[in-house]
Structures are given as C-alpha cells and as structure tokens.
Coordinates of C-alpha atoms in Angstrom, one line a residue:
X1 CA 46.0 -91.2 211.5
X2 CA 43.7 -94.0 210.3
X3 CA 44.5 -97.5 210.5
X4 CA 44.8 -97.7 206.7
X5 CA 47.4 -94.9 206.7
X6 CA 49.3 -96.5 209.5
X7 CA 49.2 -99.8 207.5
X8 CA 50.8 -97.9 204.5
X9 CA 53.5 -96.6 206.8
X10 CA 54.4 -100.1 208.3
X11 CA 54.4 -101.7 204.7
X12 CA 56.6 -98.8 203.3
X13 CA 59.1 -99.4 206.3
X14 CA 59.0 -103.2 206.0
X15 CA 60.2 -103.0 202.3
X16 CA 62.6 -100.0 203.0
X17 CA 60.8 -97.5 200.6
X18 CA 60.9 -94.0 201.9
X19 CA 57.2 -93.0 201.2
X20 CA 55.9 -89.6 202.0
X21 CA 53.7 -91.2 204.9
X22 CA 56.8 -93.0 206.3
X23 CA 58.8 -89.8 206.2
X24 CA 56.1 -87.8 208.0
X25 CA 55.7 -90.6 210.6
X26 CA 59.4 -90.9 211.6
X27 CA 60.9 -87.4 210.7
X28 CA 64.2 -86.6 209.2
X29 CA 66.2 -86.8 212.3
X30 CA 69.2 -85.0 210.6
X31 CA 68.8 -81.4 212.0
X32 CA 72.2 -80.1 210.6
X33 CA 71.3 -81.2 207.1
X34 CA 67.8 -80.0 207.5
X35 CA 69.1 -76.6 208.4
X36 CA 71.2 -76.7 205.3
X37 CA 68.1 -77.6 203.2
X38 CA 66.2 -74.6 204.8
X39 CA 68.9 -72.2 203.8
X40 CA 68.9 -73.5 200.3
X41 CA 65.3 -73.0 200.0
X42 CA 65.4 -69.6 201.3
X43 CA 68.4 -68.7 198.8
X44 CA 66.6 -70.2 195.7
X45 CA 63.4 -68.3 196.6
X46 CA 65.2 -65.0 197.0
X47 CA 67.5 -65.7 194.0
X48 CA 70.7 -65.0 196.1
X49 CA 72.5 -68.3 195.8
X50 CA 76.3 -67.7 196.1
X51 CA 79.0 -70.2 195.5
X52 CA 76.7 -73.1 194.2
X53 CA 72.8 -73.4 194.0
X54 CA 72.9 -76.9 195.9
X55 CA 74.8 -79.3 198.1
X56 CA 75.7 -83.1 198.4
X57 CA 75.6 -85.1 201.6
X58 CA 77.0 -88.7 202.2
X59 CA 76.4 -91.5 204.3
X60 CA 76.7 -95.4 204.7
X61 CA 74.1 -97.7 203.3
X62 CA 71.0 -97.6 205.3
X63 CA 71.7 -94.5 207.4
X64 CA 68.6 -92.8 205.7
X65 CA 69.9 -90.9 202.8
X66 CA 66.7 -91.8 200.5
X67 CA 64.6 -91.1 203.4
X68 CA 66.2 -87.7 204.0
X69 CA 65.8 -86.8 200.4
X70 CA 62.0 -87.5 200.7
X71 CA 62.0 -85.4 203.7
X72 CA 63.6 -82.6 201.7
X73 CA 61.0 -83.1 199.0
X74 CA 58.2 -82.6 201.6
X75 CA 59.8 -79.5 203.0
X76 CA 60.2 -78.0 199.5
X77 CA 56.6 -78.9 198.4
X78 CA 55.3 -77.4 201.6
X79 CA 57.0 -74.2 200.8
X80 CA 55.4 -74.1 197.3
X81 CA 58.4 -75.4 195.3
X82 CA 58.1 -77.9 192.6
X83 CA 60.2 -81.1 193.1
X84 CA 61.7 -83.6 190.8
X85 CA 63.8 -86.7 191.7
X86 CA 66.1 -89.1 189.8
X87 CA 67.9 -92.1 191.1
X88 CA 71.1 -92.3 189.3
X89 CA 71.9 -96.0 187.9
X90 CA 73.6 -97.8 185.2
X91 CA 70.4 -97.4 183.2
X92 CA 70.2 -93.7 183.9
X93 CA 73.7 -92.4 183.8
X94 CA 74.1 -88.8 185.0
X95 CA 76.2 -87.8 181.8
X96 CA 73.1 -88.7 179.6
X97 CA 71.3 -85.3 180.1
X98 CA 68.3 -85.8 178.1
X99 CA 67.2 -89.1 179.6
X100 CA 68.0 -87.5 183.0
X101 CA 65.7 -84.5 182.1
X102 CA 62.9 -86.8 181.1
X103 CA 63.2 -88.6 184.4
X104 CA 62.9 -85.4 186.2
X105 CA 59.8 -84.2 184.5
X106 CA 58.3 -87.8 185.0
X107 CA 58.7 -87.4 188.7
X108 CA 57.9 -83.7 188.8
X109 CA 55.3 -82.7 191.5
X110 CA 54.0 -79.8 193.5
X111 CA 51.6 -79.4 196.3
X112 CA 48.5 -79.3 193.9
X113 CA 49.9 -81.7 191.1
X114 CA 51.2 -85.4 191.8
X115 CA 51.0 -86.8 188.3
X116 CA 51.5 -85.4 184.8
X117 CA 52.5 -82.4 186.8
X118 CA 54.0 -80.3 183.7
X119 CA 50.9 -80.9 181.7
X120 CA 48.5 -80.1 184.4
X121 CA 50.3 -77.0 185.5
X122 CA 50.1 -75.7 182.0
X123 CA 46.5 -76.7 181.6
X124 CA 45.7 -74.9 184.8
X125 CA 47.5 -71.9 183.9
X126 CA 46.1 -71.5 180.5
X127 CA 42.6 -72.3 181.7
X128 CA 42.9 -69.4 184.2
X129 CA 43.6 -66.9 181.2
X130 CA 47.3 -66.5 181.8
X131 CA 49.2 -65.4 178.7
X132 CA 52.6 -65.9 180.2
X133 CA 53.6 -62.6 179.0
X134 CA 56.6 -62.1 181.4
X135 CA 57.9 -65.5 180.5
X136 CA 57.5 -64.4 176.7
X137 CA 59.6 -61.2 177.1
X138 CA 62.2 -63.2 179.3
X139 CA 62.5 -66.0 176.7
X140 CA 63.0 -63.5 173.9
X141 CA 65.6 -61.8 175.7
X142 CA 67.5 -65.1 176.5
X143 CA 67.3 -66.1 172.9
X144 CA 68.7 -62.7 171.8
X145 CA 71.6 -63.2 174.4
X146 CA 72.3 -66.8 173.0
X147 CA 71.4 -68.6 176.3
X148 CA 68.2 -70.1 174.7
X149 CA 67.6 -71.4 171.3
X150 CA 64.8 -69.5 169.1
X151 CA 62.7 -72.6 169.3
X152 CA 61.7 -72.0 173.1
X153 CA 60.0 -68.4 172.6
X154 CA 58.5 -70.0 169.3
X155 CA 57.1 -72.9 171.3
X156 CA 55.8 -70.7 174.0
X157 CA 54.3 -68.4 171.4
X158 CA 52.5 -71.4 169.8
X159 CA 51.4 -72.8 173.1
X160 CA 49.4 -69.7 173.9
X161 CA 47.5 -70.2 170.8
X162 CA 47.0 -74.0 170.5
X163 CA 43.8 -75.4 172.0
X164 CA 44.4 -77.3 175.2
X165 CA 44.3 -81.2 174.7
X166 CA 45.0 -81.2 171.0
X167 CA 47.8 -83.0 169.4
X168 CA 50.0 -79.9 168.8
X169 CA 49.6 -78.9 172.3
X170 CA 50.8 -82.4 173.6
X171 CA 53.6 -82.1 171.0
X172 CA 54.8 -78.9 172.9
X173 CA 54.5 -80.5 176.2
X174 CA 56.4 -83.7 175.0
X175 CA 59.3 -81.7 173.8
X176 CA 59.6 -79.8 177.0
X177 CA 59.4 -83.1 178.8
X178 CA 62.5 -84.3 176.9
X179 CA 60.8 -86.6 174.6
X180 CA 62.2 -87.1 171.1
X181 CA 60.1 -85.1 168.8
X182 CA 60.7 -85.4 165.0
X183 CA 61.8 -81.9 163.5
X184 CA 59.2 -82.4 160.7
X185 CA 56.6 -82.5 163.5
X186 CA 57.8 -79.2 165.0
X187 CA 58.0 -77.6 161.5
X188 CA 54.3 -78.5 160.9
X189 CA 53.4 -77.1 164.2
X190 CA 54.8 -73.6 163.4
X191 CA 53.2 -73.7 160.0
X192 CA 49.8 -74.3 161.4
X193 CA 49.9 -72.4 164.6
X194 CA 52.6 -69.8 164.3
X195 CA 53.5 -69.1 160.7
X196 CA 54.7 -65.7 161.7
X197 CA 57.7 -67.0 163.5
X198 CA 60.5 -67.4 160.9
X199 CA 63.4 -68.6 163.2
X200 CA 62.5 -71.4 165.3
X201 CA 65.8 -73.3 165.2
X202 CA 66.3 -75.8 168.0
X203 CA 69.3 -76.1 170.3
X204 CA 72.1 -78.6 169.4
X205 CA 71.6 -81.9 171.0
X206 CA 74.2 -81.4 173.8
X207 CA 72.6 -78.2 174.9
X208 CA 68.8 -79.3 174.7
X209 CA 68.6 -80.5 178.4
X210 CA 70.5 -77.4 179.8
X211 CA 68.4 -75.0 177.9
X212 CA 65.1 -76.7 178.7
X213 CA 65.9 -76.8 182.4
X214 CA 66.7 -73.0 182.1
X215 CA 63.4 -72.5 180.5
X216 CA 61.2 -74.8 182.7
X217 CA 62.7 -73.1 185.8
X218 CA 61.6 -69.6 184.8
X219 CA 58.3 -71.1 183.7
X220 CA 57.6 -72.5 187.2
X221 CA 58.4 -69.2 188.7
X222 CA 56.1 -67.5 186.2
X223 CA 53.4 -69.9 187.3
X224 CA 53.7 -68.7 191.0
X225 CA 56.1 -71.3 192.3
X226 CA 59.1 -70.6 194.6
X227 CA 61.4 -72.5 192.4
X228 CA 62.4 -75.8 191.2
X229 CA 64.1 -78.4 193.5
X230 CA 66.0 -81.3 191.9
X231 CA 67.0 -84.4 193.9
X232 CA 69.5 -86.8 192.8
X233 CA 69.9 -90.1 194.7
X234 CA 72.9 -92.4 194.4
X235 CA 75.3 -90.1 192.6
X236 CA 78.0 -92.6 193.5
X237 CA 77.0 -95.0 190.8
X238 CA 78.6 -92.9 188.1
X239 CA 81.6 -95.1 189.2
X240 CA 80.0 -97.8 187.1
X241 CA 80.8 -95.9 183.9
X242 CA 84.0 -95.6 181.9
X243 CA 86.5 -92.8 182.6
X244 CA 85.2 -90.6 179.9
X245 CA 81.6 -91.0 180.9
X246 CA 82.7 -90.3 184.5
X247 CA 84.4 -87.2 183.6
X248 CA 81.1 -86.0 181.8
X249 CA 79.1 -86.9 184.9
X250 CA 81.5 -84.8 187.1
X251 CA 80.9 -82.1 184.5
X252 CA 77.2 -82.4 184.9
X253 CA 77.5 -82.0 188.7
X254 CA 79.3 -78.9 188.0
X255 CA 76.5 -77.7 185.8
X256 CA 73.6 -78.7 187.9
X257 CA 75.4 -77.0 190.9
X258 CA 75.8 -73.8 189.1
X259 CA 79.6 -73.7 189.7
X260 CA 79.9 -71.7 186.4
X261 CA 78.1 -68.4 187.2
X262 CA 77.3 -67.7 183.7
X263 CA 75.4 -71.1 183.2
X264 CA 73.7 -71.0 186.7
X265 CA 69.8 -71.3 186.4
X266 CA 67.7 -68.9 188.3
X267 CA 65.1 -70.6 190.6
X268 CA 66.9 -74.0 190.6
X269 CA 68.2 -75.8 193.7
X270 CA 69.9 -79.2 193.6
X271 CA 70.6 -81.9 196.4
X272 CA 72.4 -85.0 195.8
X273 CA 73.6 -88.1 197.8
X274 CA 76.6 -90.1 197.6
X275 CA 78.0 -93.0 199.8
X276 CA 80.7 -92.0 202.5
X277 CA 83.5 -94.0 200.8
X278 CA 82.8 -92.5 197.2
X279 CA 85.4 -89.8 197.3
X280 CA 88.2 -91.9 198.7
X281 CA 87.5 -94.9 196.7
X282 CA 87.0 -93.2 193.2
X283 CA 88.1 -89.5 193.2
X284 CA 91.3 -89.4 195.6
X285 CA 91.8 -93.1 195.7
X286 CA 90.9 -96.2 193.8
X287 CA 90.8 -95.1 190.2
X288 CA 92.2 -91.6 191.1
X289 CA 89.9 -89.8 189.0
X290 CA 90.9 -86.5 190.0
X291 CA 94.4 -86.9 188.4
X292 CA 93.3 -89.3 185.4
X293 CA 89.9 -88.3 184.2
X294 CA 90.8 -84.7 183.2
X295 CA 93.8 -86.0 181.3
X296 CA 91.7 -88.5 179.4
X297 CA 89.2 -85.9 178.4
X298 CA 91.8 -83.5 177.2
X299 CA 93.0 -86.3 175.0
X300 CA 89.7 -86.8 173.5
X301 CA 89.0 -84.9 170.6
X302 CA 85.1 -85.0 171.3
X303 CA 85.3 -84.4 175.0
X304 CA 88.1 -82.1 175.8
X305 CA 85.7 -79.3 176.6
X306 CA 84.5 -81.3 179.7
X307 CA 87.8 -81.2 181.3
X308 CA 87.7 -78.1 183.4
X309 CA 84.2 -78.6 184.4
X310 CA 84.9 -82.2 185.5
X311 CA 87.6 -81.0 187.6
X312 CA 85.4 -78.4 189.3
X313 CA 82.7 -81.1 189.9
X314 CA 85.2 -83.4 191.6
X315 CA 86.5 -80.4 193.8
X316 CA 83.1 -79.6 194.7
X317 CA 82.3 -83.2 195.9
X318 CA 85.8 -83.0 197.9
X319 CA 84.4 -79.9 199.6
X320 CA 81.1 -81.5 200.4
X321 CA 82.4 -84.4 202.4
X322 CA 81.6 -82.6 205.7
X323 CA 77.9 -83.0 204.9
X324 CA 77.2 -86.4 206.6
X325 CA 74.1 -88.1 207.2
X326 CA 74.8 -89.4 210.8
X327 CA 73.4 -92.8 212.1
X328 CA 71.1 -92.3 215.0
X329 CA 72.2 -92.9 218.5
X330 CA 70.5 -95.3 221.0
X331 CA 68.1 -92.4 222.2
X332 CA 67.0 -91.6 218.5
X333 CA 66.6 -95.3 217.8
X334 CA 64.2 -95.8 220.7
X335 CA 62.2 -92.7 219.5
X336 CA 62.0 -94.2 216.1
X337 CA 60.8 -97.5 217.5
X338 CA 58.1 -95.9 219.7
X339 CA 56.8 -94.1 216.6
X340 CA 56.8 -97.2 214.6
X341 CA 55.1 -99.1 217.4
X342 CA 52.2 -96.6 217.5
X343 CA 51.7 -97.2 213.8
X344 CA 51.9 -100.9 214.1
X345 CA 49.4 -100.7 216.9
X346 CA 46.9 -98.7 214.9
X347 CA 47.6 -100.8 211.8
X348 CA 46.9 -104.2 213.2
X349 CA 44.8 -103.3 216.4
X350 CA 47.3 -105.0 218.7
X351 CA 49.9 -104.0 221.4
X352 CA 53.5 -104.6 220.0
X353 CA 56.1 -105.1 222.8
X354 CA 59.1 -102.9 223.2
X355 CA 62.2 -104.5 221.5
X356 CA 65.8 -104.1 222.8
X357 CA 67.9 -101.6 220.7
X358 CA 70.9 -103.3 219.5
X359 CA 73.2 -100.3 218.9
X360 CA 76.6 -100.5 217.0
X361 CA 78.7 -98.8 214.4
X362 CA 77.9 -99.5 210.9
X363 CA 74.4 -100.9 211.6
X364 CA 71.9 -99.5 209.1
X365 CA 68.5 -98.1 210.5
X366 CA 66.8 -100.4 207.8
X367 CA 68.1 -103.4 209.6
X368 CA 66.7 -102.2 213.0
X369 CA 63.3 -101.4 211.5
X370 CA 63.2 -104.7 209.7
X371 CA 64.0 -106.7 212.9
X372 CA 61.4 -104.8 215.0
X373 CA 58.6 -105.2 212.5
X374 CA 59.4 -109.1 211.9
X375 CA 59.5 -109.6 215.6
X376 CA 56.1 -107.9 216.0
X377 CA 54.7 -110.0 213.1
X378 CA 55.7 -113.1 215.0
X379 CA 54.1 -111.9 218.2
X380 CA 50.9 -111.0 216.5
X381 CA 50.7 -114.3 214.8
X382 CA 50.9 -116.2 218.2
X383 CA 54.5 -117.6 217.4
X384 CA 56.0 -116.2 220.7
X385 CA 58.2 -119.5 220.8
X386 CA 60.0 -118.1 217.6
X387 CA 60.5 -114.6 218.7
X388 CA 63.5 -115.6 221.0
X389 CA 65.1 -117.5 218.3
X390 CA 64.6 -114.8 215.7
X391 CA 65.8 -112.1 218.2
X392 CA 69.1 -114.0 218.8
X393 CA 69.6 -114.5 215.0
X394 CA 68.8 -110.9 214.1
X395 CA 71.1 -109.7 217.0
X396 CA 73.9 -111.8 215.4
X397 CA 73.2 -110.6 212.0
X398 CA 73.4 -106.8 213.3
X399 CA 76.5 -107.5 215.0
X400 CA 78.0 -108.9 211.9
X401 CA 76.9 -105.8 210.1
X402 CA 79.1 -103.7 212.4
X403 CA 82.2 -104.3 210.5
X404 CA 80.6 -104.7 207.0
X405 CA 80.9 -102.0 204.6
X406 CA 77.5 -102.2 202.9
X407 CA 78.5 -99.9 200.1
X408 CA 81.7 -101.6 198.6
X409 CA 82.7 -100.6 195.2
X410 CA 81.5 -102.9 192.6
X411 CA 83.9 -105.7 192.3
X412 CA 86.1 -106.0 189.4
X413 CA 85.3 -108.7 187.1
X414 CA 87.0 -112.0 188.2
X415 CA 90.1 -113.2 186.4
X416 CA 89.2 -116.8 187.2
X417 CA 87.1 -118.5 184.6
X418 CA 83.7 -119.5 185.7
X419 CA 83.4 -123.2 186.8
X420 CA 81.6 -124.5 183.7
X421 CA 84.0 -122.6 181.4
X422 CA 87.0 -124.2 183.3
X423 CA 85.6 -127.6 182.8
X424 CA 84.8 -127.0 179.2
X425 CA 88.4 -125.6 178.8
X426 CA 90.0 -128.8 180.1
X427 CA 87.7 -131.1 178.4
X428 CA 88.7 -129.6 175.1
X429 CA 92.3 -129.8 176.0
X430 CA 91.9 -133.4 176.9
X431 CA 90.2 -134.3 173.4
X432 CA 92.9 -132.3 171.7
X433 CA 95.5 -134.4 173.5
X434 CA 93.8 -137.6 172.7
X435 CA 93.5 -136.7 169.0
X436 CA 97.2 -135.9 168.7
X437 CA 98.2 -138.8 170.8

C-alpha cells in the first residue's frame, strides 16, 4: 500500500469514519457475524431465504458496528451484489419510506459503479443492447397479480425506447430513485414515447417505496448481479420518534426483513444495527413499546393496519438479541495496533513505538485508536515530554469510560426552567408585586 493510501487509512481512523480502506486494513474481527453475513449472501443469491431475509446485530458505542457494516458492504460487493446504506436519524426516520428509498439509491454502489450507480447501470445495460425482456415479462406478471402498479412495466417499456441522456430518460431514473416527479410529467412522457400504453396508473403513496424496491431488486438481478444488500445503521434512533411513528418504524423493519412471506422481495438482503440496550430500554422496558405501541396503532383510524406488522418487527428484534458485536480482547487490540502502526509508519515515514494496551469493559475501540494515534503524533512532532502526560490522561479517560454507557437513551426534556427563563420569571414576579404594592 502506498504512503498516500496509508495516510487515508490513518486519517479515517483518526476521525472515526469507517472507510473502505480502513476496513480492509483492520479487517472485521467478528467471525461469528461474518459467518452470518456469508450465509445471508449465499441464501439471497440462491433465492432460498427462510424465516427472514436479513438480521440485526447489536453492540455498545464504539465497538465497531459501523466498521462491521462497511466490512459487510465490501464482502457483498466482492461477491457481485449491489449495496446500499442508510443511517437512520431524526432527519431520516425509518417510517418515512420514500426518503429512505431515496437515500438508499443515493448510496447505491457496485464493483463497477461508485457514483450515480442506478443511472450508470442502466446506461451500461442499454448501451450493450440489452432489451430487458425477462424483466418486462416479470413486471407485467407482477402487475397482473397486483404486486406492482401498471406504471412500472410502463416505465420499463418507455425506458427501452427513450434515447439515453435525454430529459425523459432522466425523468424515469429520477422516479425510480424516489424523487418526486409530477404526474403531468409522467403523462407527457407516456404520450410522447409510449402512447400505446393506456393504463399507467402509479402506486398509492404508501406503497410506492415498497413496489419500487421490488422492481429494482429484480432489475439488478436482470443486470447480472447476485442481488441487492441494504444496510441500516443506528436503527435504535427510531426511539426519537413518537409512539405512532415508532410503531410504523417497527412495521418497516418487518417489511424489510420479509417477515410476511407474501411481501418478501426476491434478491433482497437486509442487515441492521442497534445499540445493545435498545430492546431493554425501549421495547421490553422504558417506554414498553411491545405493550403500548400496538394498542395506540389499533386506536388510530389511519394507522391501525400497522399494528400486527409492528408487533412482528418488535418480536424480530427480541429474537435477534444474540447477534452481538463483541468488543475485542487484549490480543485482538494488540493485532489492531500492529496493523495501524504499519500504516502510520508508511504514511509519515517514521517508526511509532508500541503503546501499552489499556483493556477494560466498556472501553470503545475508537477510544483506543484515538489514543494511539495521538501519542504517535506527539512522538513524531518531537514532543516526547508530552507523551507521558497524555498517556496518563488518556488512561484515566479510558478507565472512566469503563462504567459509562456511551449509548444512553436520549434524556427526557428537563422539567426545570433554563436559568435565563427562571431569572426572567422571578424578575417579572417582582415587578408585578411592586406594581400592586
């Protein structure tokens, strides 16, 4: 590996970002979960997924969940899958299916396509003379069975006739990417390029993402890929939503995992991460979602149909608790340090010293790596007098981390008034008293 590549690895590790280069340099280090991922890839490729078409694993903050997802992504790409990844957050809630779909298409990549993957995949296929005939037959059959709206075979038919790179061509790709395309624009597309298609009704808004995923997964198989792997990071952040939104998010987990056999998507595999305390703090404890959420959903006239799927999603998360991302032992930490030392030496043309590994329960791998790199930086800058002091401070910080839960639930809003508001409150009270006095 070149000095520049090693420098990229070090800077990625310094910031805690699990880039592809960093994952390749360090490896996954979770053999039981890597085996589970290998089984999932094999099942998706053969179309023999049973029970569910994915799994969820858990771990504490800094144990390497995001790093492991990146390793899974590399495994899948190497075995000719297309891969998408979405980080769930308050701004990207899991229950908002269309924005989640747009994010998955935005991050879509394969071995040969890193940016604008869907567009370039279609360009390459149509440039090679492919007519996507098998996909056309399949989409027509799915539309007749009611699993796809007539719009999808209509778009595919138009796609085969629209010149690549034109505005109508990009309109089709944008719709498949989850973008909001006006119905008038779609009608104009069919009038100009597929006037023989009389029925091109689209799906209802709640079904659009599900049907698009079904169509795209089959499209990727038609293009010669083994399947589509979807990775969800930080699923525990669905706890930031209200009870009805959490219920719909649990129902989305059930849908993505294919827990309803009739809605399972061929060629789709899904992996997610949650924090280790999520089930106990949100589902079986804390807000007790497993008891309260289905009741609230059934009491809502517009959300009652999510209740059963939400229950299945929560039961699935309970069953998946055994898939734990384990913190590394001392031997594994030493191996990680040796690997990073080699990259640091290549990146900065120096010889970093071996740093004593401070092992302890609850200490994040990220904290170890940050400590090592900072100490090597001090050494390289000739500040050896600062190394000892920093090592003591870092050791104390790591020791303090042992009893600290880095993934506490979001704190409820304080019932105490902020200091400024308290002062203004008492000042106003004093003024009113003086006036009346």
